[in-house]
């Protein structure tokens, strides 16, 4: 009989193969996400949508795509001239600021720059740039000259890539997604919950994904990705994120602003660059399955006043989602946040010789009570009191679940923890093996 923490055969086989690093890795695309969303909705009976799939925003994207097609046709009429207007750089410029740059010193056109420059000299200004304000006839002449270049094939390939890349950015912007999230939360009824995926304006390709848990009147951002540089001292590396993100008063696991004396910035549970799609889906699955039991019984979300008298919105994830964390320090920090204030080690995390101190939920609530009283904020006082009253029993239940999570997670340790990598492996099979009707896609949410 299978014991409580016995590893499945699939995981055992995966780890055996991983000893020689045979798994190549995988990054989810938006097209893949549509298949994966459908799979997890059907398997677990959870509600998931991808940004831009409510009727109002579907129409917005459709309009954007129609406009883009019109622009594309105009561009293609004089595609070489238009491409040079955007990407040709003067010979004294040593830095190519785009993968499409026509630069003398680097990039795809380095071996053809002199030829291009000599052919189009009459269309350059004194600084070596394409003259601004060329007439339609001059653009036609420039376009015709480019058709005789020896690198025409490379130009064609780069132009096609440029158009294709732009066509993928027809999705919702961060601001538009914020509006869609608000609309969804305003329409949800008591007890309803769904997961919302933000795709960074992409509609087909690989990108960064962000997850928002939508509830009536509020939304949770369970993984608090930040655009700042993140230093992982225990990994000896750096992870730089650069992507649009949805702004709003979302409840987040910001670890209560990391009250740490060490050089430690915002922690996230991801260490590599490609696993955000897997991580967000695993969070959605764990929090929403079984009628959202993980969300209802093993998480906290509340408003509080910070030490500066400003409102903050905190979300504590369930321990079971931490199985997928690639950073043990992240997990231990959250465990410290839930620790009892009367414990001599409350809020403390030790990593080797280093110590990290975090404010506990208890400490934050005590501080928030004081400020809310001064401000006569009855709503925050009531919300904080509810959390305070249930906190002792919640702490015990959360810590017990955390210990169970650690036991499961440790079984997938092989040099580094491979729980998330295994999930990525499974997700790649879902994306490749399962066909889907694009018209059906993920469930569409019809707003009332």
CSV table of N, CA and C in Angstrom, one decimal, residues 298-405:
chain,number,residue,atom,x,y,z
A,298,UNK,N,-6.3,27.7,4.2
A,298,UNK,CA,-4.9,27.8,4.5
A,298,UNK,C,-4.2,29.1,4.0
A,299,UNK,N,-5.0,30.1,3.7
A,299,UNK,CA,-4.4,31.4,3.4
A,299,UNK,C,-5.0,32.5,4.2
A,300,UNK,N,-4.2,33.6,4.3
A,300,UNK,CA,-4.7,34.8,4.9
A,300,UNK,C,-4.7,36.0,3.9
A,301,UNK,N,-5.6,36.8,3.9
A,301,UNK,CA,-5.5,38.1,3.2
A,301,UNK,C,-6.2,39.2,3.9
A,302,UNK,N,-5.5,40.2,4.2
A,302,UNK,CA,-6.1,41.3,5.0
A,302,UNK,C,-5.4,42.6,4.8
A,303,UNK,N,-6.1,43.7,5.1
A,303,UNK,CA,-5.6,45.0,5.0
A,303,UNK,C,-5.0,45.4,6.3
A,304,UNK,N,-3.9,46.1,6.3
A,304,UNK,CA,-3.2,46.6,7.6
A,304,UNK,C,-2.5,47.9,7.3
A,305,UNK,N,-2.2,48.6,8.4
A,305,UNK,CA,-1.5,49.8,8.4
A,305,UNK,C,0.0,49.5,8.7
A,306,UNK,N,0.9,50.0,7.8
A,306,UNK,CA,2.3,49.8,8.0
A,306,UNK,C,2.8,50.8,9.0
A,307,UNK,N,4.1,50.8,9.3
A,307,UNK,CA,4.7,51.6,10.3
A,307,UNK,C,4.6,53.1,9.9
A,308,UNK,N,4.4,53.4,8.6
A,308,UNK,CA,4.3,54.8,8.2
A,308,UNK,C,2.9,55.2,8.1
A,309,UNK,N,1.9,54.4,8.6
A,309,UNK,CA,0.5,54.8,8.6
A,309,UNK,C,-0.1,54.6,7.2
A,310,UNK,N,0.5,53.8,6.3
A,310,UNK,CA,-0.1,53.6,5.0
A,310,UNK,C,-0.7,52.2,4.9
A,311,UNK,N,-1.8,52.1,4.2
A,311,UNK,CA,-2.5,50.8,4.0
A,311,UNK,C,-1.7,49.9,3.1
A,312,UNK,N,-1.6,48.7,3.6
A,312,UNK,CA,-0.9,47.6,2.8
A,312,UNK,C,-1.9,46.4,2.7
A,313,UNK,N,-1.7,45.6,1.7
A,313,UNK,CA,-2.6,44.5,1.5
A,313,UNK,C,-1.8,43.2,1.4
A,314,UNK,N,-1.9,42.3,2.4
A,314,UNK,CA,-1.1,41.2,2.6
A,314,UNK,C,-1.8,39.9,2.3
A,315,UNK,N,-1.1,39.0,1.6
A,315,UNK,CA,-1.6,37.7,1.3
A,315,UNK,C,-0.6,36.6,1.7
A,316,UNK,N,-1.0,35.7,2.5
A,316,UNK,CA,-0.2,34.6,2.9
A,316,UNK,C,-0.6,33.3,2.2
A,317,UNK,N,0.3,32.8,1.3
A,317,UNK,CA,-0.1,31.6,0.5
A,317,UNK,C,-0.3,30.3,1.4
A,318,UNK,N,-0.9,29.3,0.9
A,318,UNK,CA,-1.0,28.1,1.6
A,318,UNK,C,0.3,27.3,1.5
A,319,UNK,N,0.6,26.5,2.5
A,319,UNK,CA,1.9,25.8,2.5
A,319,UNK,C,2.0,24.9,1.3
A,320,UNK,N,0.9,24.3,0.8
A,320,UNK,CA,1.1,23.4,-0.3
A,320,UNK,C,1.6,24.0,-1.6
A,321,UNK,N,1.3,25.3,-1.8
A,321,UNK,CA,1.9,25.9,-3.1
A,321,UNK,C,3.4,26.0,-3.0
A,322,UNK,N,3.9,26.0,-1.7
A,322,UNK,CA,5.3,26.2,-1.5
A,322,UNK,C,6.1,24.9,-1.9
A,323,UNK,N,5.5,23.8,-2.2
A,323,UNK,CA,6.2,22.7,-2.8
A,323,UNK,C,6.9,23.1,-4.1
A,324,UNK,N,6.3,24.0,-4.8
A,324,UNK,CA,6.8,24.3,-6.1
A,324,UNK,C,7.8,25.5,-6.1
A,325,UNK,N,8.1,26.0,-4.9
A,325,UNK,CA,9.1,27.1,-4.8
A,325,UNK,C,10.5,26.5,-5.0
A,326,UNK,N,11.3,27.3,-5.8
A,326,UNK,CA,12.7,27.0,-6.0
A,326,UNK,C,13.6,27.6,-5.0
A,327,UNK,N,13.1,28.3,-4.1
A,327,UNK,CA,13.9,29.1,-3.1
A,327,UNK,C,13.5,28.7,-1.7
A,328,UNK,N,14.3,27.9,-1.0
A,328,UNK,CA,13.9,27.5,0.3
A,328,UNK,C,13.8,28.7,1.3
A,329,UNK,N,14.6,29.7,1.0
A,329,UNK,CA,14.6,30.9,1.9
A,329,UNK,C,13.2,31.6,1.8
A,330,UNK,N,12.6,31.5,0.7
A,330,UNK,CA,11.3,32.1,0.5
A,330,UNK,C,10.3,31.3,1.4
A,331,UNK,N,10.3,30.0,1.4
A,331,UNK,CA,9.4,29.2,2.2
A,331,UNK,C,9.7,29.5,3.7
A,332,UNK,N,10.9,29.5,4.1
A,332,UNK,CA,11.3,29.7,5.5
A,332,UNK,C,10.9,31.1,6.0
A,333,UNK,N,11.0,32.1,5.1
A,333,UNK,CA,10.5,33.4,5.4
A,333,UNK,C,9.0,33.5,5.8
A,334,UNK,N,8.2,32.8,4.9
A,334,UNK,CA,6.8,32.8,5.2
A,334,UNK,C,6.5,32.0,6.4
A,335,UNK,N,7.2,30.9,6.7
A,335,UNK,CA,7.0,30.2,8.0
A,335,UNK,C,7.3,31.1,9.1
A,336,UNK,N,8.4,31.9,9.0
A,336,UNK,CA,8.7,32.8,10.1
A,336,UNK,C,7.6,33.9,10.3
A,337,UNK,N,7.0,34.3,9.2
A,337,UNK,CA,6.0,35.3,9.3
A,337,UNK,C,4.8,34.8,10.1
A,338,UNK,N,4.5,33.5,10.0
A,338,UNK,CA,3.4,32.9,10.7
A,338,UNK,C,3.7,32.4,12.1
A,339,UNK,N,5.0,32.5,12.5
A,339,UNK,CA,5.4,32.0,13.8
A,339,UNK,C,4.8,32.9,15.0
A,340,UNK,N,4.7,32.3,16.1
A,340,UNK,CA,4.1,32.9,17.3
A,340,UNK,C,5.1,34.0,17.8
A,341,UNK,N,4.5,35.1,18.2
A,341,UNK,CA,5.3,36.2,18.7
A,341,UNK,C,6.0,35.9,20.0
A,342,UNK,N,5.4,35.1,20.8
A,342,UNK,CA,6.0,34.7,22.1
A,342,UNK,C,7.1,33.7,22.0
A,343,UNK,N,7.3,33.2,20.8
A,343,UNK,CA,8.4,32.3,20.5
A,343,UNK,C,9.7,33.1,20.5
A,344,UNK,N,10.7,32.6,21.2
A,344,UNK,CA,12.0,33.4,21.3
A,344,UNK,C,12.7,33.5,19.9
A,345,UNK,N,12.3,32.7,18.9
A,345,UNK,CA,12.8,32.8,17.5
A,345,UNK,C,11.8,33.4,16.6
A,346,UNK,N,10.8,34.1,17.0
A,346,UNK,CA,9.7,34.6,16.2
A,346,UNK,C,10.3,35.5,15.1
A,347,UNK,N,9.9,35.2,13.9
A,347,UNK,CA,10.3,36.0,12.7
A,347,UNK,C,11.7,35.8,12.2
A,348,UNK,N,12.5,34.9,12.8
A,348,UNK,CA,13.9,34.7,12.5
A,348,UNK,C,14.1,33.6,11.5
A,349,UNK,N,14.9,33.8,10.5
A,349,UNK,CA,15.3,32.8,9.6
A,349,UNK,C,16.9,32.8,9.6
A,350,UNK,N,17.4,31.6,9.8
A,350,UNK,CA,18.9,31.4,9.7
A,350,UNK,C,19.2,30.7,8.4
A,351,UNK,N,20.2,31.2,7.7
A,351,UNK,CA,20.7,30.6,6.5
A,351,UNK,C,22.2,30.6,6.6
A,352,UNK,N,22.8,29.5,7.1
A,352,UNK,CA,24.2,29.5,7.4
A,352,UNK,C,24.6,30.4,8.5
A,353,UNK,N,25.5,31.3,8.2
A,353,UNK,CA,25.9,32.3,9.2
A,353,UNK,C,25.0,33.5,9.2
A,354,UNK,N,24.1,33.6,8.3
A,354,UNK,CA,23.3,34.8,8.1
A,354,UNK,C,22.0,34.7,8.8
A,355,UNK,N,21.5,35.8,9.3
A,355,UNK,CA,20.2,35.9,10.0
A,355,UNK,C,19.3,36.9,9.3
A,356,UNK,N,18.0,36.5,9.1
A,356,UNK,CA,17.1,37.4,8.4
A,356,UNK,C,15.9,37.5,9.4
A,357,UNK,N,15.5,38.7,9.7
A,357,UNK,CA,14.4,39.0,10.6
A,357,UNK,C,13.2,39.5,9.9
A,358,UNK,N,12.0,38.9,10.1
A,358,UNK,CA,10.8,39.3,9.4
A,358,UNK,C,9.8,39.6,10.5
A,359,UNK,N,8.9,40.6,10.2
A,359,UNK,CA,7.8,40.9,11.1
A,359,UNK,C,6.8,39.8,11.0
A,360,UNK,N,6.3,39.3,12.1
A,360,UNK,CA,5.3,38.3,12.1
A,360,UNK,C,3.9,38.9,11.9
A,361,UNK,N,3.0,38.1,11.5
A,361,UNK,CA,1.6,38.6,11.3
A,361,UNK,C,1.1,39.2,12.6
A,362,UNK,N,1.4,38.6,13.8
A,362,UNK,CA,1.0,39.1,15.1
A,362,UNK,C,1.5,40.5,15.3
A,363,UNK,N,2.8,40.7,15.0
A,363,UNK,CA,3.4,42.0,15.2
A,363,UNK,C,2.8,43.1,14.3
A,364,UNK,N,2.6,42.7,13.1
A,364,UNK,CA,1.9,43.6,12.1
A,364,UNK,C,0.5,44.0,12.5
A,365,UNK,N,-0.2,43.1,13.0
A,365,UNK,CA,-1.6,43.3,13.5
A,365,UNK,C,-1.6,44.3,14.7
A,366,UNK,N,-0.7,44.0,15.6
A,366,UNK,CA,-0.6,44.9,16.8
A,366,UNK,C,-0.3,46.3,16.4
A,367,UNK,N,0.6,46.5,15.5
A,367,UNK,CA,0.9,47.8,14.9
A,367,UNK,C,-0.3,48.4,14.2
A,368,UNK,N,-0.9,47.6,13.4
A,368,UNK,CA,-2.1,48.1,12.6
A,368,UNK,C,-3.2,48.5,13.5
A,369,UNK,N,-3.5,47.7,14.6
A,369,UNK,CA,-4.5,48.1,15.6
A,369,UNK,C,-4.3,49.5,16.1
A,370,UNK,N,-3.1,49.8,16.5
A,370,UNK,CA,-2.8,51.1,17.1
A,370,UNK,C,-3.0,52.2,16.1
A,371,UNK,N,-2.6,52.1,14.9
A,371,UNK,CA,-2.7,53.1,13.9
A,371,UNK,C,-4.2,53.3,13.4
A,372,UNK,N,-4.9,52.1,13.3
A,372,UNK,CA,-6.3,52.2,12.9
A,372,UNK,C,-7.1,52.9,14.0
A,373,UNK,N,-6.8,52.7,15.2
A,373,UNK,CA,-7.5,53.4,16.3
A,373,UNK,C,-7.3,54.9,16.2
A,374,UNK,N,-6.0,55.2,16.0
A,374,UNK,CA,-5.7,56.7,15.8
A,374,UNK,C,-6.4,57.3,14.7
A,375,UNK,N,-6.6,56.6,13.6
A,375,UNK,CA,-7.3,57.1,12.4
A,375,UNK,C,-8.8,56.9,12.5
A,376,UNK,N,-9.2,56.2,13.5
A,376,UNK,CA,-10.6,55.8,13.6
A,376,UNK,C,-11.2,55.1,12.4
A,377,UNK,N,-10.4,54.1,11.9
A,377,UNK,CA,-10.7,53.3,10.8
A,377,UNK,C,-11.4,52.1,11.2
A,378,UNK,N,-12.7,52.1,11.3
A,378,UNK,CA,-13.5,51.0,11.9
A,378,UNK,C,-13.4,49.8,11.0
A,379,UNK,N,-13.3,49.9,9.7
A,379,UNK,CA,-13.2,48.8,8.7
A,379,UNK,C,-12.0,48.0,8.9
A,380,UNK,N,-10.8,48.7,9.0
A,380,UNK,CA,-9.6,48.0,9.2
A,380,UNK,C,-9.5,47.3,10.6
A,381,UNK,N,-10.0,48.0,11.6
A,381,UNK,CA,-10.1,47.5,12.9
A,381,UNK,C,-10.9,46.2,13.0
A,382,UNK,N,-12.0,46.2,12.3
A,382,UNK,CA,-12.9,45.0,12.3
A,382,UNK,C,-12.2,43.8,11.6
A,383,UNK,N,-11.6,44.2,10.4
A,383,UNK,CA,-10.9,43.2,9.6
A,383,UNK,C,-9.7,42.6,10.4
A,384,UNK,N,-8.9,43.4,11.0
A,384,UNK,CA,-7.8,43.0,11.8
A,384,UNK,C,-8.2,42.1,13.0
A,385,UNK,N,-9.3,42.5,13.6
A,385,UNK,CA,-9.8,41.8,14.8
A,385,UNK,C,-10.2,40.3,14.4
A,386,UNK,N,-10.8,40.2,13.2
A,386,UNK,CA,-11.2,38.9,12.8
A,386,UNK,C,-10.0,38.0,12.6
A,387,UNK,N,-9.0,38.6,12.0
A,387,UNK,CA,-7.7,37.8,11.8
A,387,UNK,C,-7.1,37.4,13.1
A,388,UNK,N,-7.1,38.4,14.0
A,388,UNK,CA,-6.5,38.2,15.3
A,388,UNK,C,-7.2,37.0,16.1
A,389,UNK,N,-8.5,37.0,16.0
A,389,UNK,CA,-9.3,36.0,16.8
A,389,UNK,C,-9.0,34.6,16.3
A,390,UNK,N,-8.9,34.5,14.9
A,390,UNK,CA,-8.7,33.1,14.4
A,390,UNK,C,-7.2,32.7,14.2
A,391,UNK,N,-6.3,33.7,14.5
A,391,UNK,CA,-4.9,33.5,14.2
A,391,UNK,C,-4.3,32.3,15.0
A,392,UNK,N,-4.5,32.1,16.3
A,392,UNK,CA,-3.9,31.0,17.0
A,392,UNK,C,-4.1,29.6,16.4
A,393,UNK,N,-5.4,29.3,16.1
A,393,UNK,CA,-5.7,28.1,15.5
A,393,UNK,C,-5.2,28.0,14.1
A,394,UNK,N,-5.2,29.1,13.3
A,394,UNK,CA,-4.7,29.1,12.0
A,394,UNK,C,-3.2,28.8,11.9
A,395,UNK,N,-2.5,29.4,12.9
A,395,UNK,CA,-1.1,29.2,12.9
A,395,UNK,C,-0.7,27.7,13.1
A,396,UNK,N,-1.4,27.1,14.0
A,396,UNK,CA,-1.2,25.7,14.2
A,396,UNK,C,-1.5,24.8,13.0
A,397,UNK,N,-2.6,25.1,12.4
A,397,UNK,CA,-3.0,24.4,11.2
A,397,UNK,C,-2.0,24.6,10.0
A,398,UNK,N,-1.6,25.9,9.8
A,398,UNK,CA,-0.7,26.3,8.7
A,398,UNK,C,0.6,25.6,8.9
A,399,UNK,N,1.2,25.7,10.2
A,399,UNK,CA,2.5,25.1,10.4
A,399,UNK,C,2.5,23.6,10.3
A,400,UNK,N,1.4,22.9,10.6
A,400,UNK,CA,1.3,21.5,10.4
A,400,UNK,C,1.3,21.2,8.9
A,401,UNK,N,0.6,21.9,8.2
A,401,UNK,CA,0.5,21.7,6.7
A,401,UNK,C,1.9,22.0,6.1
A,402,UNK,N,2.6,23.0,6.7
A,402,UNK,CA,3.9,23.3,6.2
A,402,UNK,C,4.9,22.2,6.4
A,403,UNK,N,4.8,21.5,7.5
A,403,UNK,CA,5.7,20.4,7.8
A,403,UNK,C,5.4,19.2,6.8
A,404,UNK,N,4.1,19.0,6.5
A,404,UNK,CA,3.8,18.0,5.5
A,404,UNK,C,4.4,18.4,4.1
A,405,UNK,N,4.3,19.7,3.8
A,405,UNK,CA,4.8,20.2,2.5
A,405,UNK,C,6.3,19.9,2.4
